[in-house]
């Protein structure tokens, strides 16, 4: 890989900033990653990758101290950089709008440090017109418009597969106003656009469905900002849609798993994000749906469909908790095993995790929870403290429990030894919020099984027709 391509500063060492920084170093650029959280920078400099992501520790080890530096000195990083990425958080504020104060603070600090032309790249997910606001703020803070360009370059990585998503993207969206900025962005991503990165002998291996080359789409900044918000809102809508269908399936005695296969095999629909569960969570979908709703409203469009997406998501979680209560008859004083704390598999992120929300709801009803997650225990402890017990593994969590709850779709939770599960549980009851098993498997193991969008399997009152799954040919 050609070295010394470009000098890059990344502001924000979170899930996006850290992955982008490590990946840009992997592409041959020199990257200084800045955060104002001293503990994060100290941990990164001590070799701790901070977040659970496949390949991230390897990339940090490979480039740290060479093409990848971690620092608290934003001004110093900006002065050395041609390109400055803003990757700070954009949480929802109390009204549901995006809180852009972190973006504004970062912009102000960049403006004060400017010492020549900089390309400022908006990586954070932001409402339409933020690019223009950044530009305005740069000028208000003493910069001339010839000192900088502001580019909108939304990030589409998914936690759990963040590094491979970044290095093998489906598309790179770049919202630019000038030819110069457009050229710099093409140079930044060149090894992905010409396919040379994937040919490196030590490249991170591509996922099975990687494209030879991504779509590179140049747009106006406003279009680019809108693409990101609209994409996340659409995916959230797809999840809420299938969750709403799962509620119908459950009362109509249909099987949501077969419905998903039948619907998803239509290429216009597709199977991805068409899996019923306990709802979407994480640091993006909940806040992005509400921010998109708010920005649409400020543009004069009453996008009420998005209210429904949010309502269905909450309702799906409420229905799961109601199912737990109904299944256990009384819940006060019961001990439940909860497998999963992260908002999805492959990550330690628990922000807006449906698993944590289910646990908190159940705790408010005076039951005890013993939980296990392969990656998110430490982060969960920071939120739940001693309110729950933390088990060293999945089987320890369920030992002596009144029932087992499956809350995150980790692979290891989909391949439990079911005879062991039966032996360890006090009562043979499994409530699966992620449909990790078939009723047939559970029936064979002698476990009562309550899942999403499928009839309950109650062995005391078995209904054989209900454990059948469709055969595909
Ligand atoms: P995060 O909260 O994990 O990280 C943000 C980091 O920015 C924190 O470490 C914080 O300390 C730092 N920071 C804030 N202000 C700063 C400043 N002035 N100077 C230096 N550092 C500062 O957030 P994230 O999950 O990485 O998300 C960042 C943005 O990317 C958000 O807008 C998010 O919506 C978007 N995004 C996230 C994902 C994802 O999967 N997490 C995917 C795509 C896009």
PDB file of C-alpha atoms in Angstrom, residues 193-387:
ATOM      1  CA  UNK A 193     -12.476   2.990  -5.471  1.00  0.00           C
ATOM      2  CA  UNK A 194      -9.815   1.375  -7.660  1.00  0.00           C
ATOM      3  CA  UNK A 195      -9.917  -1.948  -5.798  1.00  0.00           C
ATOM      4  CA  UNK A 196      -6.192  -1.862  -4.897  1.00  0.00           C
ATOM      5  CA  UNK A 197      -6.843  -2.199  -1.177  1.00  0.00           C
ATOM      6  CA  UNK A 198      -8.567  -5.576  -1.559  1.00  0.00           C
ATOM      7  CA  UNK A 199      -5.572  -6.869  -3.561  1.00  0.00           C
ATOM      8  CA  UNK A 200      -3.076  -6.224  -0.740  1.00  0.00           C
ATOM      9  CA  UNK A 201      -1.784  -9.521   0.679  1.00  0.00           C
ATOM     10  CA  UNK A 202      -2.482  -8.424   4.254  1.00  0.00           C
ATOM     11  CA  UNK A 203      -5.832  -6.736   3.540  1.00  0.00           C
ATOM     12  CA  UNK A 204      -8.695  -7.437   5.905  1.00  0.00           C
ATOM     13  CA  UNK A 205     -10.613 -10.227   4.117  1.00  0.00           C
ATOM     14  CA  UNK A 206     -13.725  -9.079   2.266  1.00  0.00           C
ATOM     15  CA  UNK A 207     -17.154 -10.298   3.373  1.00  0.00           C
ATOM     16  CA  UNK A 208     -18.816 -12.828   1.037  1.00  0.00           C
ATOM     17  CA  UNK A 209     -21.148 -10.237  -0.444  1.00  0.00           C
ATOM     18  CA  UNK A 210     -18.500  -7.519  -0.995  1.00  0.00           C
ATOM     19  CA  UNK A 211     -18.750  -5.570  -4.241  1.00  0.00           C
ATOM     20  CA  UNK A 212     -15.631  -5.401  -6.434  1.00  0.00           C
ATOM     21  CA  UNK A 213     -15.979  -1.631  -6.321  1.00  0.00           C
ATOM     22  CA  UNK A 214     -18.438   0.494  -4.375  1.00  0.00           C
ATOM     23  CA  UNK A 215     -20.862   2.943  -5.900  1.00  0.00           C
ATOM     24  CA  UNK A 216     -19.305   6.398  -5.612  1.00  0.00           C
ATOM     25  CA  UNK A 217     -22.034   9.011  -5.646  1.00  0.00           C
ATOM     26  CA  UNK A 218     -21.270  12.724  -5.704  1.00  0.00           C
ATOM     27  CA  UNK A 219     -24.214  14.896  -4.739  1.00  0.00           C
ATOM     28  CA  UNK A 220     -24.974  18.230  -3.173  1.00  0.00           C
ATOM     29  CA  UNK A 221     -24.367  18.304   0.608  1.00  0.00           C
ATOM     30  CA  UNK A 222     -28.114  18.567   1.241  1.00  0.00           C
ATOM     31  CA  UNK A 223     -28.805  15.435  -0.815  1.00  0.00           C
ATOM     32  CA  UNK A 224     -26.053  13.542   0.914  1.00  0.00           C
ATOM     33  CA  UNK A 225     -27.344  14.497   4.377  1.00  0.00           C
ATOM     34  CA  UNK A 226     -30.831  13.456   3.361  1.00  0.00           C
ATOM     35  CA  UNK A 227     -29.620  10.087   2.001  1.00  0.00           C
ATOM     36  CA  UNK A 228     -28.255   9.114   5.426  1.00  0.00           C
ATOM     37  CA  UNK A 229     -31.321  10.088   7.451  1.00  0.00           C
ATOM     38  CA  UNK A 230     -33.711   8.601   4.903  1.00  0.00           C
ATOM     39  CA  UNK A 231     -31.712   5.326   4.786  1.00  0.00           C
ATOM     40  CA  UNK A 232     -31.789   4.829   8.545  1.00  0.00           C
ATOM     41  CA  UNK A 233     -35.460   5.788   8.773  1.00  0.00           C
ATOM     42  CA  UNK A 234     -36.286   3.309   5.988  1.00  0.00           C
ATOM     43  CA  UNK A 235     -34.420   0.450   7.688  1.00  0.00           C
ATOM     44  CA  UNK A 236     -36.146   1.203  10.987  1.00  0.00           C
ATOM     45  CA  UNK A 237     -39.456   1.216   9.110  1.00  0.00           C
ATOM     46  CA  UNK A 238     -38.664  -2.203   7.611  1.00  0.00           C
ATOM     47  CA  UNK A 239     -38.024  -3.607  11.088  1.00  0.00           C
ATOM     48  CA  UNK A 240     -41.202  -2.053  12.483  1.00  0.00           C
ATOM     49  CA  UNK A 241     -43.169  -3.330   9.511  1.00  0.00           C
ATOM     50  CA  UNK A 242     -42.185  -6.944  10.063  1.00  0.00           C
ATOM     51  CA  UNK A 243     -42.679  -6.554  13.815  1.00  0.00           C
ATOM     52  CA  UNK A 244     -46.230  -5.331  13.201  1.00  0.00           C
ATOM     53  CA  UNK A 245     -46.783  -8.301  10.869  1.00  0.00           C
ATOM     54  CA  UNK A 246     -45.431 -10.595  13.608  1.00  0.00           C
ATOM     55  CA  UNK A 247     -48.197  -9.424  15.939  1.00  0.00           C
ATOM     56  CA  UNK A 248     -50.783 -10.310  13.294  1.00  0.00           C
ATOM     57  CA  UNK A 249     -49.070 -13.657  12.630  1.00  0.00           C
ATOM     58  CA  UNK A 250     -49.186 -14.515  16.299  1.00  0.00           C
ATOM     59  CA  UNK A 251     -52.924 -13.994  16.620  1.00  0.00           C
ATOM     60  CA  UNK A 252     -53.676 -15.526  13.204  1.00  0.00           C
ATOM     61  CA  UNK A 253     -51.720 -18.696  14.071  1.00  0.00           C
ATOM     62  CA  UNK A 254     -49.316 -18.085  11.173  1.00  0.00           C
ATOM     63  CA  UNK A 255     -45.525 -18.456  11.351  1.00  0.00           C
ATOM     64  CA  UNK A 256     -43.560 -15.201  10.978  1.00  0.00           C
ATOM     65  CA  UNK A 257     -40.357 -17.057  10.049  1.00  0.00           C
ATOM     66  CA  UNK A 258     -42.060 -18.486   6.975  1.00  0.00           C
ATOM     67  CA  UNK A 259     -43.708 -15.131   6.256  1.00  0.00           C
ATOM     68  CA  UNK A 260     -40.236 -13.551   6.263  1.00  0.00           C
ATOM     69  CA  UNK A 261     -38.885 -16.164   3.842  1.00  0.00           C
ATOM     70  CA  UNK A 262     -41.905 -15.826   1.589  1.00  0.00           C
ATOM     71  CA  UNK A 263     -41.782 -12.023   1.555  1.00  0.00           C
ATOM     72  CA  UNK A 264     -37.997 -11.661   1.508  1.00  0.00           C
ATOM     73  CA  UNK A 265     -37.508 -13.955  -1.490  1.00  0.00           C
ATOM     74  CA  UNK A 266     -39.118 -11.202  -3.555  1.00  0.00           C
ATOM     75  CA  UNK A 267     -36.034  -9.287  -4.687  1.00  0.00           C
ATOM     76  CA  UNK A 268     -37.937  -6.018  -4.399  1.00  0.00           C
ATOM     77  CA  UNK A 269     -38.339  -6.675  -0.665  1.00  0.00           C
ATOM     78  CA  UNK A 270     -35.245  -8.684   0.343  1.00  0.00           C
ATOM     79  CA  UNK A 271     -34.636 -10.609   3.547  1.00  0.00           C
ATOM     80  CA  UNK A 272     -32.324  -8.141   5.287  1.00  0.00           C
ATOM     81  CA  UNK A 273     -33.838  -6.152   8.140  1.00  0.00           C
ATOM     82  CA  UNK A 274     -36.927  -8.282   7.743  1.00  0.00           C
ATOM     83  CA  UNK A 275     -36.568 -10.222  10.988  1.00  0.00           C
ATOM     84  CA  UNK A 276     -39.122  -9.917  13.725  1.00  0.00           C
ATOM     85  CA  UNK A 277     -37.736  -9.477  17.221  1.00  0.00           C
ATOM     86  CA  UNK A 278     -38.013  -7.185  20.212  1.00  0.00           C
ATOM     87  CA  UNK A 279     -37.460  -4.045  18.154  1.00  0.00           C
ATOM     88  CA  UNK A 280     -34.590  -1.947  16.900  1.00  0.00           C
ATOM     89  CA  UNK A 281     -32.215  -0.103  19.216  1.00  0.00           C
ATOM     90  CA  UNK A 282     -28.662   1.167  19.242  1.00  0.00           C
ATOM     91  CA  UNK A 283     -27.209   4.621  19.010  1.00  0.00           C
ATOM     92  CA  UNK A 284     -28.512   5.326  15.486  1.00  0.00           C
ATOM     93  CA  UNK A 285     -32.024   4.207  14.532  1.00  0.00           C
ATOM     94  CA  UNK A 286     -33.957   5.593  17.522  1.00  0.00           C
ATOM     95  CA  UNK A 287     -32.317   9.015  17.388  1.00  0.00           C
ATOM     96  CA  UNK A 288     -32.151   9.203  13.589  1.00  0.00           C
ATOM     97  CA  UNK A 289     -35.846   8.381  13.131  1.00  0.00           C
ATOM     98  CA  UNK A 290     -36.839  11.103  15.574  1.00  0.00           C
ATOM     99  CA  UNK A 291     -34.320  13.599  14.137  1.00  0.00           C
ATOM    100  CA  UNK A 292     -35.560  12.904  10.607  1.00  0.00           C
ATOM    101  CA  UNK A 293     -39.147  13.346  11.755  1.00  0.00           C
ATOM    102  CA  UNK A 294     -38.188  16.700  13.320  1.00  0.00           C
ATOM    103  CA  UNK A 295     -36.223  17.986  10.334  1.00  0.00           C
ATOM    104  CA  UNK A 296     -38.986  16.914   7.925  1.00  0.00           C
ATOM    105  CA  UNK A 297     -41.432  18.893  10.038  1.00  0.00           C
ATOM    106  CA  UNK A 298     -39.203  21.957   9.929  1.00  0.00           C
ATOM    107  CA  UNK A 299     -39.193  21.558   6.125  1.00  0.00           C
ATOM    108  CA  UNK A 300     -43.009  21.698   6.204  1.00  0.00           C
ATOM    109  CA  UNK A 301     -43.580  17.928   5.757  1.00  0.00           C
ATOM    110  CA  UNK A 302     -45.601  16.097   8.363  1.00  0.00           C
ATOM    111  CA  UNK A 303     -43.911  12.683   8.067  1.00  0.00           C
ATOM    112  CA  UNK A 304     -46.295  10.912  10.478  1.00  0.00           C
ATOM    113  CA  UNK A 305     -45.283   7.490   9.121  1.00  0.00           C
ATOM    114  CA  UNK A 306     -42.182   7.873  11.284  1.00  0.00           C
ATOM    115  CA  UNK A 307     -44.321   8.306  14.431  1.00  0.00           C
ATOM    116  CA  UNK A 308     -45.865   4.955  13.676  1.00  0.00           C
ATOM    117  CA  UNK A 309     -42.441   3.350  13.165  1.00  0.00           C
ATOM    118  CA  UNK A 310     -41.471   4.512  16.657  1.00  0.00           C
ATOM    119  CA  UNK A 311     -44.786   3.500  18.210  1.00  0.00           C
ATOM    120  CA  UNK A 312     -44.600  -0.027  16.778  1.00  0.00           C
ATOM    121  CA  UNK A 313     -41.027  -0.363  18.048  1.00  0.00           C
ATOM    122  CA  UNK A 314     -42.055   0.492  21.603  1.00  0.00           C
ATOM    123  CA  UNK A 315     -45.159  -1.668  21.345  1.00  0.00           C
ATOM    124  CA  UNK A 316     -43.091  -4.671  20.250  1.00  0.00           C
ATOM    125  CA  UNK A 317     -40.985  -4.428  23.383  1.00  0.00           C
ATOM    126  CA  UNK A 318     -44.069  -3.979  25.588  1.00  0.00           C
ATOM    127  CA  UNK A 319     -45.646  -7.069  24.049  1.00  0.00           C
ATOM    128  CA  UNK A 320     -42.561  -9.156  24.809  1.00  0.00           C
ATOM    129  CA  UNK A 321     -42.576  -8.062  28.453  1.00  0.00           C
ATOM    130  CA  UNK A 322     -46.310  -8.833  28.604  1.00  0.00           C
ATOM    131  CA  UNK A 323     -45.558 -12.280  27.167  1.00  0.00           C
ATOM    132  CA  UNK A 324     -42.967 -12.924  29.882  1.00  0.00           C
ATOM    133  CA  UNK A 325     -45.491 -11.950  32.533  1.00  0.00           C
ATOM    134  CA  UNK A 326     -48.267 -14.055  31.051  1.00  0.00           C
ATOM    135  CA  UNK A 327     -46.019 -17.088  30.663  1.00  0.00           C
ATOM    136  CA  UNK A 328     -44.749 -16.981  34.230  1.00  0.00           C
ATOM    137  CA  UNK A 329     -48.191 -16.336  35.735  1.00  0.00           C
ATOM    138  CA  UNK A 330     -46.664 -14.158  38.475  1.00  0.00           C
ATOM    139  CA  UNK A 331     -43.350 -12.464  38.107  1.00  0.00           C
ATOM    140  CA  UNK A 332     -42.578 -10.941  41.502  1.00  0.00           C
ATOM    141  CA  UNK A 333     -39.652 -12.737  43.134  1.00  0.00           C
ATOM    142  CA  UNK A 334     -38.929 -14.936  40.108  1.00  0.00           C
ATOM    143  CA  UNK A 335     -35.356 -15.303  38.890  1.00  0.00           C
ATOM    144  CA  UNK A 336     -34.913 -14.968  35.146  1.00  0.00           C
ATOM    145  CA  UNK A 337     -31.845 -15.724  33.057  1.00  0.00           C
ATOM    146  CA  UNK A 338     -31.237 -13.081  30.366  1.00  0.00           C
ATOM    147  CA  UNK A 339     -28.899 -13.928  27.509  1.00  0.00           C
ATOM    148  CA  UNK A 340     -27.865 -10.739  25.731  1.00  0.00           C
ATOM    149  CA  UNK A 341     -27.312  -7.150  26.796  1.00  0.00           C
ATOM    150  CA  UNK A 342     -25.869  -5.559  23.633  1.00  0.00           C
ATOM    151  CA  UNK A 343     -28.365  -3.935  21.262  1.00  0.00           C
ATOM    152  CA  UNK A 344     -27.354  -6.484  18.638  1.00  0.00           C
ATOM    153  CA  UNK A 345     -24.767  -9.194  18.169  1.00  0.00           C
ATOM    154  CA  UNK A 346     -21.125  -8.459  17.365  1.00  0.00           C
ATOM    155  CA  UNK A 347     -20.917  -5.306  19.475  1.00  0.00           C
ATOM    156  CA  UNK A 348     -20.520  -4.243  23.090  1.00  0.00           C
ATOM    157  CA  UNK A 349     -22.751  -1.208  22.495  1.00  0.00           C
ATOM    158  CA  UNK A 350     -25.754  -1.069  24.820  1.00  0.00           C
ATOM    159  CA  UNK A 351     -27.061   2.370  23.861  1.00  0.00           C
ATOM    160  CA  UNK A 352     -30.869   2.108  23.488  1.00  0.00           C
ATOM    161  CA  UNK A 353     -30.511  -1.668  23.711  1.00  0.00           C
ATOM    162  CA  UNK A 354     -33.896  -3.421  23.646  1.00  0.00           C
ATOM    163  CA  UNK A 355     -32.316  -6.109  25.868  1.00  0.00           C
ATOM    164  CA  UNK A 356     -31.502  -3.544  28.555  1.00  0.00           C
ATOM    165  CA  UNK A 357     -34.969  -1.972  28.180  1.00  0.00           C
ATOM    166  CA  UNK A 358     -36.650  -5.363  28.677  1.00  0.00           C
ATOM    167  CA  UNK A 359     -34.478  -6.047  31.722  1.00  0.00           C
ATOM    168  CA  UNK A 360     -35.227  -2.644  33.252  1.00  0.00           C
ATOM    169  CA  UNK A 361     -38.954  -3.122  32.720  1.00  0.00           C
ATOM    170  CA  UNK A 362     -38.835  -6.550  34.371  1.00  0.00           C
ATOM    171  CA  UNK A 363     -36.741  -5.256  37.272  1.00  0.00           C
ATOM    172  CA  UNK A 364     -39.408  -2.653  37.932  1.00  0.00           C
ATOM    173  CA  UNK A 365     -41.777  -5.597  38.492  1.00  0.00           C
ATOM    174  CA  UNK A 366     -39.645  -6.996  41.290  1.00  0.00           C
ATOM    175  CA  UNK A 367     -38.065  -9.997  39.652  1.00  0.00           C
ATOM    176  CA  UNK A 368     -34.382 -10.922  39.729  1.00  0.00           C
ATOM    177  CA  UNK A 369     -32.235 -11.133  36.629  1.00  0.00           C
ATOM    178  CA  UNK A 370     -29.006 -13.000  36.021  1.00  0.00           C
ATOM    179  CA  UNK A 371     -27.493 -11.937  32.715  1.00  0.00           C
ATOM    180  CA  UNK A 372     -24.690 -12.872  30.387  1.00  0.00           C
ATOM    181  CA  UNK A 373     -23.388 -11.242  27.196  1.00  0.00           C
ATOM    182  CA  UNK A 374     -20.161 -12.168  25.384  1.00  0.00           C
ATOM    183  CA  UNK A 375     -19.072  -8.529  24.950  1.00  0.00           C
ATOM    184  CA  UNK A 376     -21.322  -6.030  26.702  1.00  0.00           C
ATOM    185  CA  UNK A 377     -21.080  -6.998  30.403  1.00  0.00           C
ATOM    186  CA  UNK A 378     -18.792  -4.146  31.370  1.00  0.00           C
ATOM    187  CA  UNK A 379     -20.859  -1.480  29.644  1.00  0.00           C
ATOM    188  CA  UNK A 380     -24.086  -2.959  31.055  1.00  0.00           C
ATOM    189  CA  UNK A 381     -22.616  -2.901  34.555  1.00  0.00           C
ATOM    190  CA  UNK A 382     -22.080   0.855  34.175  1.00  0.00           C
ATOM    191  CA  UNK A 383     -25.825   1.275  33.560  1.00  0.00           C
ATOM    192  CA  UNK A 384     -27.457  -1.498  35.591  1.00  0.00           C
ATOM    193  CA  UNK A 385     -24.919  -1.659  38.433  1.00  0.00           C
ATOM    194  CA  UNK A 386     -25.878  -4.199  41.080  1.00  0.00           C
ATOM    195  CA  UNK A 387     -29.521  -4.316  40.028  1.00  0.00           C
TER     196      UNK A 387
END
